[in-house]
Amino acid sequence: MKSESDQLARQAIKTGDNRGTLYIVATPIGNLDDLSPRAVKVLSEVAVIAAEDTRHSGRLLQHLGVNKPLLALHDHNERGRVQSVLERLSEGSDVALISDAGTPLISDPGYVLVREARSEGIRVSPIPGPCALVAALSAAGLPTDRFLFVGFLPAKRAGRRSALEELRKDTATLVFYESPHRILDAVADMAEILGPGREIVLGREITKAFETFYSGEAAKVLVELTADPHGSRGEFVVMVRGAEKAESGLMAGALDVERLLSLLMAEMPLKKAAKIASELTGLGKNELYQRALELKDN
Ligand code: SAM
């Protein structure tokens, strides 16, 4: 297998670009064995590693026997630091970006750097690996065909509750990150706002020694979590089954279904009116067809 530097050299010859590559390297979310051999190779070959917390990443790199200059790049200094990373790349040095855990930019710093590097035409290449939201979803047993990654909800109660209100009717599986200090309050708000019967799966300490999944109706998960003496310790991904279609339909609930049917019936055959009303409200086509027949008879 050709080494990464061979590939880079070929790329440089092809493009006439001798600037370095910015590698976005995923690191473990708990279990160090999850670091890919390719990630280790890239970290050993780059000139500089930009890290969210240099002390934290220093320990990982020491464990790997990688000794490279580290540059701190976190939420508070990212804008200022981007320029110096871009300079290193322009000089032809390869740079790796890592965060404290998992995939950089996923609720982690790096967006400004990647955006700027791309806009300068610098090659940005991902070295994929652990990501808490993907790991959690892969084992949750909730629909994954459509999901919405929300990240962290607002820390304050009012903000969190209004964010949940906005998501209440979304039919996609919802994925949140939550801190141990707020997990009980967040799940309690979910049970209240999204509904006590809404299916929730919590992935706690994924890939670590005390990995636990809690699942079931929101109210039950809340009771289980409250009763577990370790329940609110560790790191959490919270996943929530999306709203049922009828609940989420643009108009269901507030809508006067009969009025909608009447309007549609005036313009098209009954069957078609029932079909469109069903798409708009999420209600059953046959049920709507029956109602349309009754309306017509009246
Ligand atoms: N970049 C990371 C990723 O790719 O998942 C996420 C970083 S974000 C600052 C940290 C949050 O991710 C934690 O508060 C928790 O919600 C979630 N998380 C990280 N590691 C986890 C784990 N092992 N188990 C469960 N959740 C985890």
mmCIF file of C-alpha atoms in Angstrom, residues 49 62 146 227:
data_model
loop_
_atom_site.group_PDB
_atom_site.id
_atom_site.type_symbol
_atom_site.label_atom_id
_atom_site.label_comp_id
_atom_site.label_asym_id
_atom_site.label_seq_id
_atom_site.Cartn_x
_atom_site.Cartn_y
_atom_site.Cartn_z
ATOM 1 C CA ILE A 49 -1.139 18.671 15.163
ATOM 2 C CA GLN A 62 2.243 9.976 24.208
ATOM 3 C CA ARG A 146 -33.782 10.311 8.454
ATOM 4 C CA ALA A 227 -33.344 5.129 40.015
#
